[in-house]
Structure formats: C-alpha cells, structure tokens
Amino acid sequence: RETERAHRAPGVVSMLATSSTSFPGAAALRTPLQPKHDIHEHRELTFVTQNLFANEEASPHHRARAFASFLLQTRPQFAAVQELMPWNAQILLESPVLRKLYPHAAADLLSGGEPPWTYVFGSLPRLDRRHFPGVAGWRGLDVAFFNASQHTVLTVASAHFTADECPTRSVEDSGADDAPCPGGAARAADLDEALRILERVGTRDAVLLGDLNFGDQPHLFGAELKALRGWPSWRDAWAEANGTAGFTWDNRRNSLNKLCGADCADAGAFTLPSARLDHALLRGRVRARAAALINDEPIARHEPCGGGDAACGPLFVSDHFGVSFRLTLDGGGVEKHIR
C-alpha cells in the first residue's frame, strides 16, 4: 500500500464512461488485431506482481536496483508493478533489464511525463496497451495485449485498489478482530470497475494482477470478497494453485509496512492485518499451477526507521512481498481479435 496523501492529486475522471486512451508509446487500437502466427508456443508462463513502495525514505535506490536484479535473474514473462515513480522508473531504465527482457517498456517510460502508477512489463510480442487513469481514484488500470501463442491474444492488467487502515491492532495480530477493514465498499467498487473494463476491452483469456488491498479473511474483507463472487468467470490464482506460502503484507517479518514517513507523521503505524493483499485473477483458459512469495528475503540487514538513527528491521524490496504465479494456457481454439 502507499501513503494516501503522498503523490498524486485526485480528480481524474473514470474512463468507463468515455473511450479508452493509449498513453505515449502505445498506438491506439483502431482495428481488431489478429494473433500472429510466427511465434513460439508458450504453454507455461510466469507472472509476477510487485508493489514497489513509493516511499523515498527507505533506501529507495537500493530497493529499486534489487528489483531490477530480481527481474534479470528470474526472467518472468510478465511483471505487473504498482507505485511506479520517476525515481524507480529511472533505475529500471539504467538497468539492462528493459533492453534484455522488456524492450517495449523503454519507449513507454522515455516518452515524457510521469510514468503510470500501474504498469505491465511483458517479454512476449505486445500488440497494444491501454491505460485507464480513473480506476481506483488516481492510481489507474494498465491493460496490455500480448501474443501468448499462435492462436491466443492474452490480456494482462495491473491494478492498485484503494487502501484504508484497519482498526488499530498490534503488529503481531494477524486479523482476529471482527470489525471489517474500512474502505471495503471502495475496494469492491474498484474491483467491479476494473473487471467491467476487462470484460469490455479484454480478450477471453485474461489475467488481472496487483495490490488489491484485500485478503481472504471474510470477517475483515467481506464486501470485497462478495464483489469477487459476483464475477464467476474470474478465479483467484492463490486458491486455484493452493497457494499457502504466506502473507504478502506481513506484520511479523517486514517492518517497512510500519514506515509512514513525513507525509503522514500524524497517522501512526499502518494497521492492516497480515494478509495476502496481492493477487492474480484469471479468466478463460488460463490456469494457475503454482503460487509463491517473491522478494521476501532481506536485501540488507537493517534500515533506519523513518529516516532516523534507530535501527529498524531488515530492508526488503518493498513493504509488500511480491507473488510469482506459474500459469498455463489450456485448451485449443483461436482468439479472433481484441475487442
């Protein structure tokens, strides 16, 4: 999650009521696009989602370089990121990762203006990309279309839903309180809006990744889980892969999620319960085979708390651990075009 007041002004009108726009570096879709027939089949694909933690008080350049190194070492076909900022985008541009794995991203990030808060990196041939800046307030929904096989256009999206603090609890508490976390109605609305967009512009095979800011505890996130049940064609990859590797927001292991900084000095520590806040939702022939935490090992032993002298816990890439999903495209049939 990010500091709510820190970065961007609200007021961007939702794109649901208007036509979608392509941001610089991506051509607008004016005609349907057919899958190309000169590429290798990709039956198993690796998708990662990672909130990059926009706070610049917690060794930001060290963290961004560590994420670039992670991408170079693991080479996922897709990486959905949230909290992309000019400073961490610049580090990714300076790294060989974009040139080697995601060459289309350099053109997008060098095209001028602030980078989008949500973004999809992909190493497969990209047919188009659209950005919907009004989803989840100012955070936006990033949607890209890729050739996943000779017969399949795959839609991949990155989202970051509204964050609100849960009722005050100790950092060790994993969420035993009965009170729902505030913001559930807003996150449920974010989910409905994102999935409506993907139903309208996406292909039948689609993956929505991101920091959705709700977990699987029904007493805390009932509104969000009810909204998800209202979309039966979408499936949770954690559940499908029987992913039980741990929490992406972990109050016991990651002290960065208690670093509020100068932007919210009066707000105190974040009080979200330990939970799997970061997800992949699947539609169509995409099937989850495995789910595992990533970037959950420290990159440094200690980090000063809040920019001060007191030693805090180990430094991680982000206040969120990321997730890697191993997905397959099952079945046959030809995806005719992007709508």
mmCIF file of C-alpha atoms in Angstrom:
data_model
loop_
_atom_site.group_PDB
_atom_site.id
_atom_site.type_symbol
_atom_site.label_atom_id
_atom_site.label_comp_id
_atom_site.label_asym_id
_atom_site.label_seq_id
_atom_site.Cartn_x
_atom_site.Cartn_y
_atom_site.Cartn_z
ATOM 1 C CA ARG A 1 0.000 0.000 0.000
ATOM 2 C CA GLU A 2 1.101 3.614 -0.348
ATOM 3 C CA THR A 3 0.716 6.774 1.687
ATOM 4 C CA GLU A 4 -2.686 8.027 0.625
ATOM 5 C CA ARG A 5 -1.809 11.724 0.620
ATOM 6 C CA ALA A 6 1.658 11.485 -0.770
ATOM 7 C CA HIS A 7 1.813 11.558 -4.503
ATOM 8 C CA ARG A 8 -0.938 12.411 -6.922
ATOM 9 C CA ALA A 9 -3.909 14.656 -6.957
ATOM 10 C CA PRO A 10 -7.343 13.075 -7.332
ATOM 11 C CA GLY A 11 -9.890 14.315 -9.812
ATOM 12 C CA VAL A 12 -9.128 12.157 -12.818
ATOM 13 C CA VAL A 13 -12.467 11.192 -14.351
ATOM 14 C CA SER A 14 -13.093 7.468 -14.666
ATOM 15 C CA MET A 15 -12.614 6.235 -18.219
ATOM 16 C CA LEU A 16 -15.596 3.882 -18.032
ATOM 17 C CA ALA A 17 -17.937 6.473 -19.432
ATOM 18 C CA THR A 18 -15.537 7.517 -22.180
ATOM 19 C CA SER A 19 -13.363 5.836 -24.736
ATOM 20 C CA SER A 20 -10.097 4.324 -23.558
ATOM 21 C CA THR A 21 -6.866 6.147 -24.277
ATOM 22 C CA SER A 22 -3.389 4.915 -25.073
ATOM 23 C CA PHE A 23 -0.615 6.743 -23.299
ATOM 24 C CA PRO A 24 2.599 7.766 -25.079
ATOM 25 C CA GLY A 25 4.476 4.933 -26.669
ATOM 26 C CA ALA A 26 1.423 2.799 -27.480
ATOM 27 C CA ALA A 27 -0.664 3.054 -30.620
ATOM 28 C CA ALA A 28 -4.426 3.264 -30.199
ATOM 29 C CA LEU A 29 -6.435 0.268 -31.356
ATOM 30 C CA ARG A 30 -8.363 1.342 -34.410
ATOM 31 C CA THR A 31 -8.895 -2.084 -35.970
ATOM 32 C CA PRO A 32 -9.132 -5.590 -34.499
ATOM 33 C CA LEU A 33 -5.784 -7.303 -34.079
ATOM 34 C CA GLN A 34 -5.254 -10.929 -35.035
ATOM 35 C CA PRO A 35 -2.770 -13.198 -33.259
ATOM 36 C CA LYS A 36 0.474 -13.511 -35.181
ATOM 37 C CA HIS A 37 1.454 -16.958 -36.439
ATOM 38 C CA ASP A 38 5.241 -16.690 -36.416
ATOM 39 C CA ILE A 39 5.946 -17.056 -32.706
ATOM 40 C CA HIS A 40 6.729 -19.966 -30.416
ATOM 41 C CA GLU A 41 4.010 -21.572 -28.349
ATOM 42 C CA HIS A 42 4.082 -20.571 -24.681
ATOM 43 C CA ARG A 43 2.121 -23.144 -22.708
ATOM 44 C CA GLU A 44 3.585 -22.184 -19.316
ATOM 45 C CA LEU A 45 4.157 -18.591 -18.334
ATOM 46 C CA THR A 46 5.461 -16.844 -15.225
ATOM 47 C CA PHE A 47 3.647 -13.757 -13.957
ATOM 48 C CA VAL A 48 4.802 -11.656 -11.039
ATOM 49 C CA THR A 49 3.118 -8.802 -9.240
ATOM 50 C CA GLN A 50 5.074 -6.378 -7.070
ATOM 51 C CA ASN A 51 4.137 -3.180 -5.288
ATOM 52 C CA LEU A 52 7.375 -1.150 -5.445
ATOM 53 C CA PHE A 53 6.707 1.040 -2.346
ATOM 54 C CA ALA A 54 6.924 4.661 -3.436
ATOM 55 C CA ASN A 55 8.295 5.925 -0.096
ATOM 56 C CA GLU A 56 11.636 7.611 -0.753
ATOM 57 C CA GLU A 57 12.829 7.496 2.882
ATOM 58 C CA ALA A 58 13.622 3.775 2.925
ATOM 59 C CA SER A 59 16.728 3.248 0.746
ATOM 60 C CA PRO A 60 14.686 3.699 -2.438
ATOM 61 C CA HIS A 61 17.507 3.281 -4.953
ATOM 62 C CA HIS A 62 18.825 0.173 -3.251
ATOM 63 C CA ARG A 63 15.344 -1.343 -3.341
ATOM 64 C CA ALA A 64 14.739 -0.448 -6.993
ATOM 65 C CA ARG A 65 18.099 -1.894 -8.058
ATOM 66 C CA ALA A 66 17.288 -5.076 -6.161
ATOM 67 C CA PHE A 67 14.006 -5.389 -8.046
ATOM 68 C CA ALA A 68 15.772 -4.876 -11.382
ATOM 69 C CA SER A 69 18.245 -7.611 -10.404
ATOM 70 C CA PHE A 70 15.370 -9.900 -9.448
ATOM 71 C CA LEU A 71 13.822 -9.478 -12.908
ATOM 72 C CA LEU A 72 17.145 -10.179 -14.622
ATOM 73 C CA GLN A 73 17.741 -13.306 -12.557
ATOM 74 C CA THR A 74 14.253 -14.809 -12.779
ATOM 75 C CA ARG A 75 13.158 -13.516 -16.209
ATOM 76 C CA PRO A 76 9.377 -13.668 -15.770
ATOM 77 C CA GLN A 77 7.413 -13.241 -18.967
ATOM 78 C CA PHE A 78 5.163 -10.695 -17.246
ATOM 79 C CA ALA A 79 5.681 -8.316 -14.329
ATOM 80 C CA ALA A 80 2.825 -6.153 -13.092
ATOM 81 C CA VAL A 81 4.031 -3.322 -10.883
ATOM 82 C CA GLN A 82 2.338 -0.728 -8.742
ATOM 83 C CA GLU A 83 3.750 2.534 -7.332
ATOM 84 C CA LEU A 84 5.981 3.145 -10.339
ATOM 85 C CA MET A 85 7.571 6.552 -9.821
ATOM 86 C CA PRO A 86 10.104 8.658 -11.760
ATOM 87 C CA TRP A 87 12.968 7.605 -9.469
ATOM 88 C CA ASN A 88 12.378 3.852 -9.651
ATOM 89 C CA ALA A 89 11.495 4.032 -13.355
ATOM 90 C CA GLN A 90 14.844 5.751 -13.961
ATOM 91 C CA ILE A 91 16.713 2.942 -12.215
ATOM 92 C CA LEU A 92 14.905 0.362 -14.336
ATOM 93 C CA LEU A 93 15.860 2.355 -17.435
ATOM 94 C CA GLU A 94 19.506 2.401 -16.361
ATOM 95 C CA SER A 95 19.499 -1.340 -15.753
ATOM 96 C CA PRO A 96 19.945 -3.784 -18.658
ATOM 97 C CA VAL A 97 16.648 -5.420 -17.677
ATOM 98 C CA LEU A 98 14.456 -3.442 -20.071
ATOM 99 C CA ARG A 99 16.809 -3.841 -23.004
ATOM 100 C CA LYS A 100 17.163 -7.570 -22.420
ATOM 101 C CA LEU A 101 13.641 -8.551 -21.362
ATOM 102 C CA TYR A 102 11.075 -5.799 -21.926
ATOM 103 C CA PRO A 103 12.248 -3.552 -24.771
ATOM 104 C CA HIS A 104 8.820 -2.009 -25.334
ATOM 105 C CA ALA A 105 8.907 -0.551 -21.813
ATOM 106 C CA ALA A 106 11.811 1.759 -22.523
ATOM 107 C CA ALA A 107 9.809 3.577 -25.203
ATOM 108 C CA ASP A 108 6.867 3.949 -22.823
ATOM 109 C CA LEU A 109 8.946 5.224 -19.895
ATOM 110 C CA LEU A 110 11.018 7.580 -22.057
ATOM 111 C CA SER A 111 8.014 9.095 -23.798
ATOM 112 C CA GLY A 112 7.751 12.070 -21.455
ATOM 113 C CA GLY A 113 5.678 12.876 -18.417
ATOM 114 C CA GLU A 114 5.333 10.925 -15.218
ATOM 115 C CA PRO A 115 5.286 7.150 -15.567
ATOM 116 C CA PRO A 116 1.954 5.460 -14.894
ATOM 117 C CA TRP A 117 1.482 4.347 -11.288
ATOM 118 C CA THR A 118 0.455 0.885 -12.537
ATOM 119 C CA TYR A 119 2.266 -0.814 -15.410
ATOM 120 C CA VAL A 120 2.652 -4.186 -17.156
ATOM 121 C CA PHE A 121 6.072 -5.358 -18.345
ATOM 122 C CA GLY A 122 5.923 -8.209 -20.847
ATOM 123 C CA SER A 123 8.525 -10.080 -22.875
ATOM 124 C CA LEU A 124 6.082 -11.585 -25.377
ATOM 125 C CA PRO A 125 5.115 -9.640 -28.510
ATOM 126 C CA ARG A 126 2.876 -6.796 -27.409
ATOM 127 C CA LEU A 127 0.017 -5.861 -29.700
ATOM 128 C CA ASP A 128 -1.292 -2.847 -27.839
ATOM 129 C CA ARG A 129 -1.623 -1.159 -24.482
ATOM 130 C CA ARG A 130 -4.313 0.993 -22.892
ATOM 131 C CA HIS A 131 -4.357 2.945 -19.664
ATOM 132 C CA PHE A 132 -7.493 3.830 -17.685
ATOM 133 C CA PRO A 133 -6.416 6.609 -15.309
ATOM 134 C CA GLY A 134 -9.637 6.861 -13.322
ATOM 135 C CA VAL A 135 -9.733 3.366 -11.829
ATOM 136 C CA ALA A 136 -9.218 3.280 -8.028
ATOM 137 C CA GLY A 137 -9.014 7.053 -7.835
ATOM 138 C CA TRP A 138 -5.842 8.339 -9.455
ATOM 139 C CA ARG A 139 -3.970 5.007 -9.487
ATOM 140 C CA GLY A 140 -5.266 3.721 -12.809
ATOM 141 C CA LEU A 141 -5.599 0.369 -14.517
ATOM 142 C CA ASP A 142 -2.899 -0.621 -17.011
ATOM 143 C CA VAL A 143 -4.008 -3.091 -19.695
ATOM 144 C CA ALA A 144 -1.744 -4.698 -22.290
ATOM 145 C CA PHE A 145 -2.379 -7.274 -25.010
ATOM 146 C CA PHE A 146 0.206 -9.908 -25.915
ATOM 147 C CA ASN A 147 0.662 -12.778 -28.338
ATOM 148 C CA ALA A 148 0.860 -15.762 -25.998
ATOM 149 C CA SER A 149 0.700 -18.372 -28.749
ATOM 150 C CA GLN A 150 -0.120 -18.687 -32.427
ATOM 151 C CA HIS A 151 -3.795 -18.680 -31.539
ATOM 152 C CA THR A 152 -4.047 -16.588 -28.384
ATOM 153 C CA VAL A 153 -4.115 -12.915 -27.562
ATOM 154 C CA LEU A 154 -3.668 -12.631 -23.812
ATOM 155 C CA THR A 155 -4.837 -9.619 -21.807
ATOM 156 C CA VAL A 156 -2.655 -8.712 -18.814
ATOM 157 C CA ALA A 157 -3.580 -5.892 -16.429
ATOM 158 C CA SER A 158 -2.033 -4.222 -13.382
ATOM 159 C CA ALA A 159 -4.211 -2.616 -10.709
ATOM 160 C CA HIS A 160 -3.849 -0.963 -7.307
ATOM 161 C CA PHE A 161 -7.035 -0.630 -5.283
ATOM 162 C CA THR A 162 -7.967 1.826 -2.554
ATOM 163 C CA ALA A 163 -6.105 1.437 0.752
ATOM 164 C CA ASP A 164 -7.595 2.153 4.148
ATOM 165 C CA GLU A 165 -6.309 1.231 7.578
ATOM 166 C CA CYS A 166 -7.994 -1.454 9.610
ATOM 167 C CA PRO A 167 -8.990 -0.893 13.240
ATOM 168 C CA THR A 168 -5.979 -0.413 15.479
ATOM 169 C CA ARG A 169 -4.277 -3.665 16.434
ATOM 170 C CA SER A 170 -0.835 -4.817 17.465
ATOM 171 C CA VAL A 171 1.679 -5.598 14.745
ATOM 172 C CA GLU A 172 1.608 -9.272 15.716
ATOM 173 C CA ASP A 173 -2.149 -9.546 15.267
ATOM 174 C CA SER A 174 -2.995 -11.321 12.020
ATOM 175 C CA GLY A 175 -6.566 -10.076 11.973
ATOM 176 C CA ALA A 176 -8.625 -11.627 14.756
ATOM 177 C CA ASP A 177 -10.803 -8.544 15.202
ATOM 178 C CA ASP A 178 -14.344 -8.854 13.915
ATOM 179 C CA ALA A 179 -14.598 -5.314 12.568
ATOM 180 C CA PRO A 180 -14.285 -5.090 8.762
ATOM 181 C CA CYS A 181 -11.431 -3.008 7.427
ATOM 182 C CA PRO A 182 -12.572 0.478 6.337
ATOM 183 C CA GLY A 183 -12.677 1.055 2.603
ATOM 184 C CA GLY A 184 -14.241 -2.276 1.715
ATOM 185 C CA ALA A 185 -17.033 -0.681 -0.293
ATOM 186 C CA ALA A 186 -14.496 1.413 -2.208
ATOM 187 C CA ARG A 187 -12.319 -1.615 -2.974
ATOM 188 C CA ALA A 188 -15.373 -3.595 -4.063
ATOM 189 C CA ALA A 189 -16.245 -0.736 -6.415
ATOM 190 C CA ASP A 190 -12.646 -0.672 -7.698
ATOM 191 C CA LEU A 191 -12.888 -4.394 -8.429
ATOM 192 C CA ASP A 192 -16.199 -4.044 -10.245
ATOM 193 C CA GLU A 193 -14.877 -1.162 -12.338
ATOM 194 C CA ALA A 194 -11.665 -2.957 -13.300
ATOM 195 C CA LEU A 195 -13.470 -6.167 -14.262
ATOM 196 C CA ARG A 196 -16.122 -4.264 -16.237
ATOM 197 C CA ILE A 197 -13.342 -2.658 -18.254
ATOM 198 C CA LEU A 198 -11.661 -6.007 -18.872
ATOM 199 C CA GLU A 199 -14.974 -7.566 -19.869
ATOM 200 C CA ARG A 200 -15.397 -4.759 -22.388
ATOM 201 C CA VAL A 201 -11.914 -4.371 -23.885
ATOM 202 C CA GLY A 202 -10.111 -7.573 -22.949
ATOM 203 C CA THR A 203 -9.770 -10.919 -24.646
ATOM 204 C CA ARG A 204 -11.349 -14.077 -23.280
ATOM 205 C CA ASP A 205 -8.011 -15.173 -21.755
ATOM 206 C CA ALA A 206 -7.023 -12.557 -19.207
ATOM 207 C CA VAL A 207 -5.001 -12.019 -16.025
ATOM 208 C CA LEU A 208 -5.537 -9.141 -13.589
ATOM 209 C CA LEU A 209 -2.610 -8.730 -11.185
ATOM 210 C CA GLY A 210 -1.889 -6.249 -8.480
ATOM 211 C CA ASP A 211 -2.080 -4.870 -4.995
ATOM 212 C CA LEU A 212 -5.828 -5.223 -4.466
ATOM 213 C CA ASN A 213 -5.536 -4.339 -0.768
ATOM 214 C CA PHE A 214 -7.870 -7.067 0.444
ATOM 215 C CA GLY A 215 -7.167 -10.509 1.786
ATOM 216 C CA ASP A 216 -9.132 -13.716 2.195
ATOM 217 C CA GLN A 217 -10.392 -13.130 5.772
ATOM 218 C CA PRO A 218 -14.177 -12.811 5.269
ATOM 219 C CA HIS A 219 -14.770 -11.006 8.565
ATOM 220 C CA LEU A 220 -12.359 -8.258 7.509
ATOM 221 C CA PHE A 221 -12.877 -8.112 3.742
ATOM 222 C CA GLY A 222 -16.456 -9.276 3.301
ATOM 223 C CA ALA A 223 -17.513 -6.560 0.844
ATOM 224 C CA GLU A 224 -14.578 -7.213 -1.466
ATOM 225 C CA LEU A 225 -14.978 -10.998 -1.415
ATOM 226 C CA LYS A 226 -18.709 -10.672 -2.069
ATOM 227 C CA ALA A 227 -17.954 -8.456 -5.075
ATOM 228 C CA LEU A 228 -15.495 -11.035 -6.405
ATOM 229 C CA ARG A 229 -18.117 -13.794 -6.105
ATOM 230 C CA GLY A 230 -20.300 -11.647 -8.343
ATOM 231 C CA TRP A 231 -17.859 -12.284 -11.210
ATOM 232 C CA PRO A 232 -17.980 -16.092 -11.550
ATOM 233 C CA SER A 233 -15.901 -16.112 -14.741
ATOM 234 C CA TRP A 234 -12.916 -14.783 -12.748
ATOM 235 C CA ARG A 235 -10.928 -17.077 -10.459
ATOM 236 C CA ASP A 236 -8.398 -16.378 -7.722
ATOM 237 C CA ALA A 237 -4.991 -17.824 -8.631
ATOM 238 C CA TRP A 238 -3.912 -18.241 -4.988
ATOM 239 C CA ALA A 239 -6.862 -20.561 -4.360
ATOM 240 C CA GLU A 240 -6.559 -22.380 -7.682
ATOM 241 C CA ALA A 241 -2.874 -23.114 -7.091
ATOM 242 C CA ASN A 242 -3.477 -23.958 -3.435
ATOM 243 C CA GLY A 243 -1.028 -21.213 -2.633
ATOM 244 C CA THR A 244 -0.409 -21.138 1.099
ATOM 245 C CA ALA A 245 3.101 -19.740 1.103
ATOM 246 C CA GLY A 246 2.352 -16.866 3.451
ATOM 247 C CA PHE A 247 1.307 -13.239 3.530
ATOM 248 C CA THR A 248 2.323 -10.500 1.107
ATOM 249 C CA TRP A 249 1.607 -7.940 3.862
ATOM 250 C CA ASP A 250 3.448 -9.490 6.804
ATOM 251 C CA ASN A 251 3.486 -7.657 10.121
ATOM 252 C CA ARG A 252 5.860 -10.132 11.732
ATOM 253 C CA ARG A 253 8.589 -10.154 9.093
ATOM 254 C CA ASN A 254 8.540 -6.832 7.233
ATOM 255 C CA SER A 255 8.934 -3.618 9.214
ATOM 256 C CA LEU A 256 8.763 -1.446 6.088
ATOM 257 C CA ASN A 257 4.984 -1.696 6.327
ATOM 258 C CA LYS A 258 5.232 0.328 9.530
ATOM 259 C CA LEU A 259 7.205 3.146 7.906
ATOM 260 C CA CYS A 260 4.872 6.046 7.407
ATOM 261 C CA GLY A 261 7.333 8.916 6.965
ATOM 262 C CA ALA A 262 6.878 12.663 6.909
ATOM 263 C CA ASP A 263 3.839 12.533 4.639
ATOM 264 C CA CYS A 264 1.680 11.031 7.362
ATOM 265 C CA ALA A 265 3.549 11.635 10.588
ATOM 266 C CA ASP A 266 0.261 12.150 12.427
ATOM 267 C CA ALA A 267 -1.240 8.865 11.243
ATOM 268 C CA GLY A 268 0.914 6.427 13.201
ATOM 269 C CA ALA A 269 1.755 2.918 12.068
ATOM 270 C CA PHE A 270 -0.263 1.219 9.381
ATOM 271 C CA THR A 271 -2.675 -1.222 10.922
ATOM 272 C CA LEU A 272 -3.598 -3.601 8.135
ATOM 273 C CA PRO A 273 -3.623 -7.208 9.312
ATOM 274 C CA SER A 274 -1.167 -9.697 7.902
ATOM 275 C CA ALA A 275 -2.854 -10.893 4.723
ATOM 276 C CA ARG A 276 -2.387 -11.840 1.089
ATOM 277 C CA LEU A 277 -3.218 -8.420 -0.327
ATOM 278 C CA ASP A 278 -1.581 -9.058 -3.715
ATOM 279 C CA HIS A 279 -3.430 -11.233 -6.194
ATOM 280 C CA ALA A 280 -3.841 -12.624 -9.670
ATOM 281 C CA LEU A 281 -7.368 -13.068 -11.004
ATOM 282 C CA LEU A 282 -7.760 -15.363 -14.007
ATOM 283 C CA ARG A 283 -10.298 -15.690 -16.807
ATOM 284 C CA GLY A 284 -10.683 -18.103 -19.678
ATOM 285 C CA ARG A 285 -8.198 -20.891 -20.363
ATOM 286 C CA VAL A 286 -5.535 -19.500 -18.025
ATOM 287 C CA ARG A 287 -4.877 -21.953 -15.185
ATOM 288 C CA ALA A 288 -2.772 -21.492 -12.040
ATOM 289 C CA ARG A 289 -0.250 -24.261 -11.384
ATOM 290 C CA ALA A 290 1.798 -22.660 -8.603
ATOM 291 C CA ALA A 291 1.939 -19.514 -6.460
ATOM 292 C CA ALA A 292 4.872 -18.419 -4.313
ATOM 293 C CA LEU A 293 6.096 -15.336 -2.497
ATOM 294 C CA ILE A 294 8.940 -13.377 -4.072
ATOM 295 C CA ASN A 295 11.262 -10.673 -2.736
ATOM 296 C CA ASP A 296 10.582 -11.949 0.774
ATOM 297 C CA GLU A 297 14.258 -12.219 1.699
ATOM 298 C CA PRO A 298 16.067 -9.149 3.080
ATOM 299 C CA ILE A 299 18.351 -7.201 0.782
ATOM 300 C CA ALA A 300 20.062 -5.529 3.769
ATOM 301 C CA ARG A 301 20.247 -6.365 7.461
ATOM 302 C CA HIS A 302 18.937 -3.118 8.907
ATOM 303 C CA GLU A 303 17.223 0.034 7.743
ATOM 304 C CA PRO A 304 16.872 3.223 9.855
ATOM 305 C CA CYS A 305 13.288 3.781 10.936
ATOM 306 C CA GLY A 306 11.628 6.802 9.376
ATOM 307 C CA GLY A 307 14.927 8.289 8.280
ATOM 308 C CA GLY A 308 16.178 8.463 11.880
ATOM 309 C CA ASP A 309 19.042 6.812 13.710
ATOM 310 C CA ALA A 310 17.125 3.982 15.373
ATOM 311 C CA ALA A 311 17.771 0.634 13.743
ATOM 312 C CA CYS A 312 14.659 -0.868 12.239
ATOM 313 C CA GLY A 313 14.182 -4.346 10.813
ATOM 314 C CA PRO A 314 15.669 -5.857 7.682
ATOM 315 C CA LEU A 315 15.313 -3.997 4.395
ATOM 316 C CA PHE A 316 13.175 -5.615 1.697
ATOM 317 C CA VAL A 317 12.385 -4.599 -1.887
ATOM 318 C CA SER A 318 9.041 -3.253 -0.691
ATOM 319 C CA ASP A 319 6.630 -3.078 2.207
ATOM 320 C CA HIS A 320 4.764 -5.804 0.283
ATOM 321 C CA PHE A 321 6.257 -9.135 -0.617
ATOM 322 C CA GLY A 322 5.507 -9.904 -4.250
ATOM 323 C CA VAL A 323 3.993 -13.040 -5.757
ATOM 324 C CA SER A 324 5.053 -15.247 -8.637
ATOM 325 C CA PHE A 325 2.351 -17.254 -10.394
ATOM 326 C CA ARG A 326 3.105 -20.095 -12.766
ATOM 327 C CA LEU A 327 0.218 -20.195 -15.222
ATOM 328 C CA THR A 328 -0.662 -22.322 -18.216
ATOM 329 C CA LEU A 329 -2.898 -21.781 -21.224
ATOM 330 C CA ASP A 330 -5.094 -24.842 -21.503
ATOM 331 C CA GLY A 331 -7.228 -25.990 -24.404
ATOM 332 C CA GLY A 332 -7.387 -25.003 -28.026
ATOM 333 C CA GLY A 333 -9.343 -22.594 -30.117
ATOM 334 C CA VAL A 334 -8.390 -19.362 -31.787
ATOM 335 C CA GLU A 335 -8.799 -15.953 -30.157
ATOM 336 C CA LYS A 336 -10.076 -13.925 -33.076
ATOM 337 C CA HIS A 337 -9.283 -10.376 -32.050
ATOM 338 C CA ILE A 338 -9.043 -7.754 -29.387
ATOM 339 C CA ARG A 339 -12.337 -6.019 -28.874
#
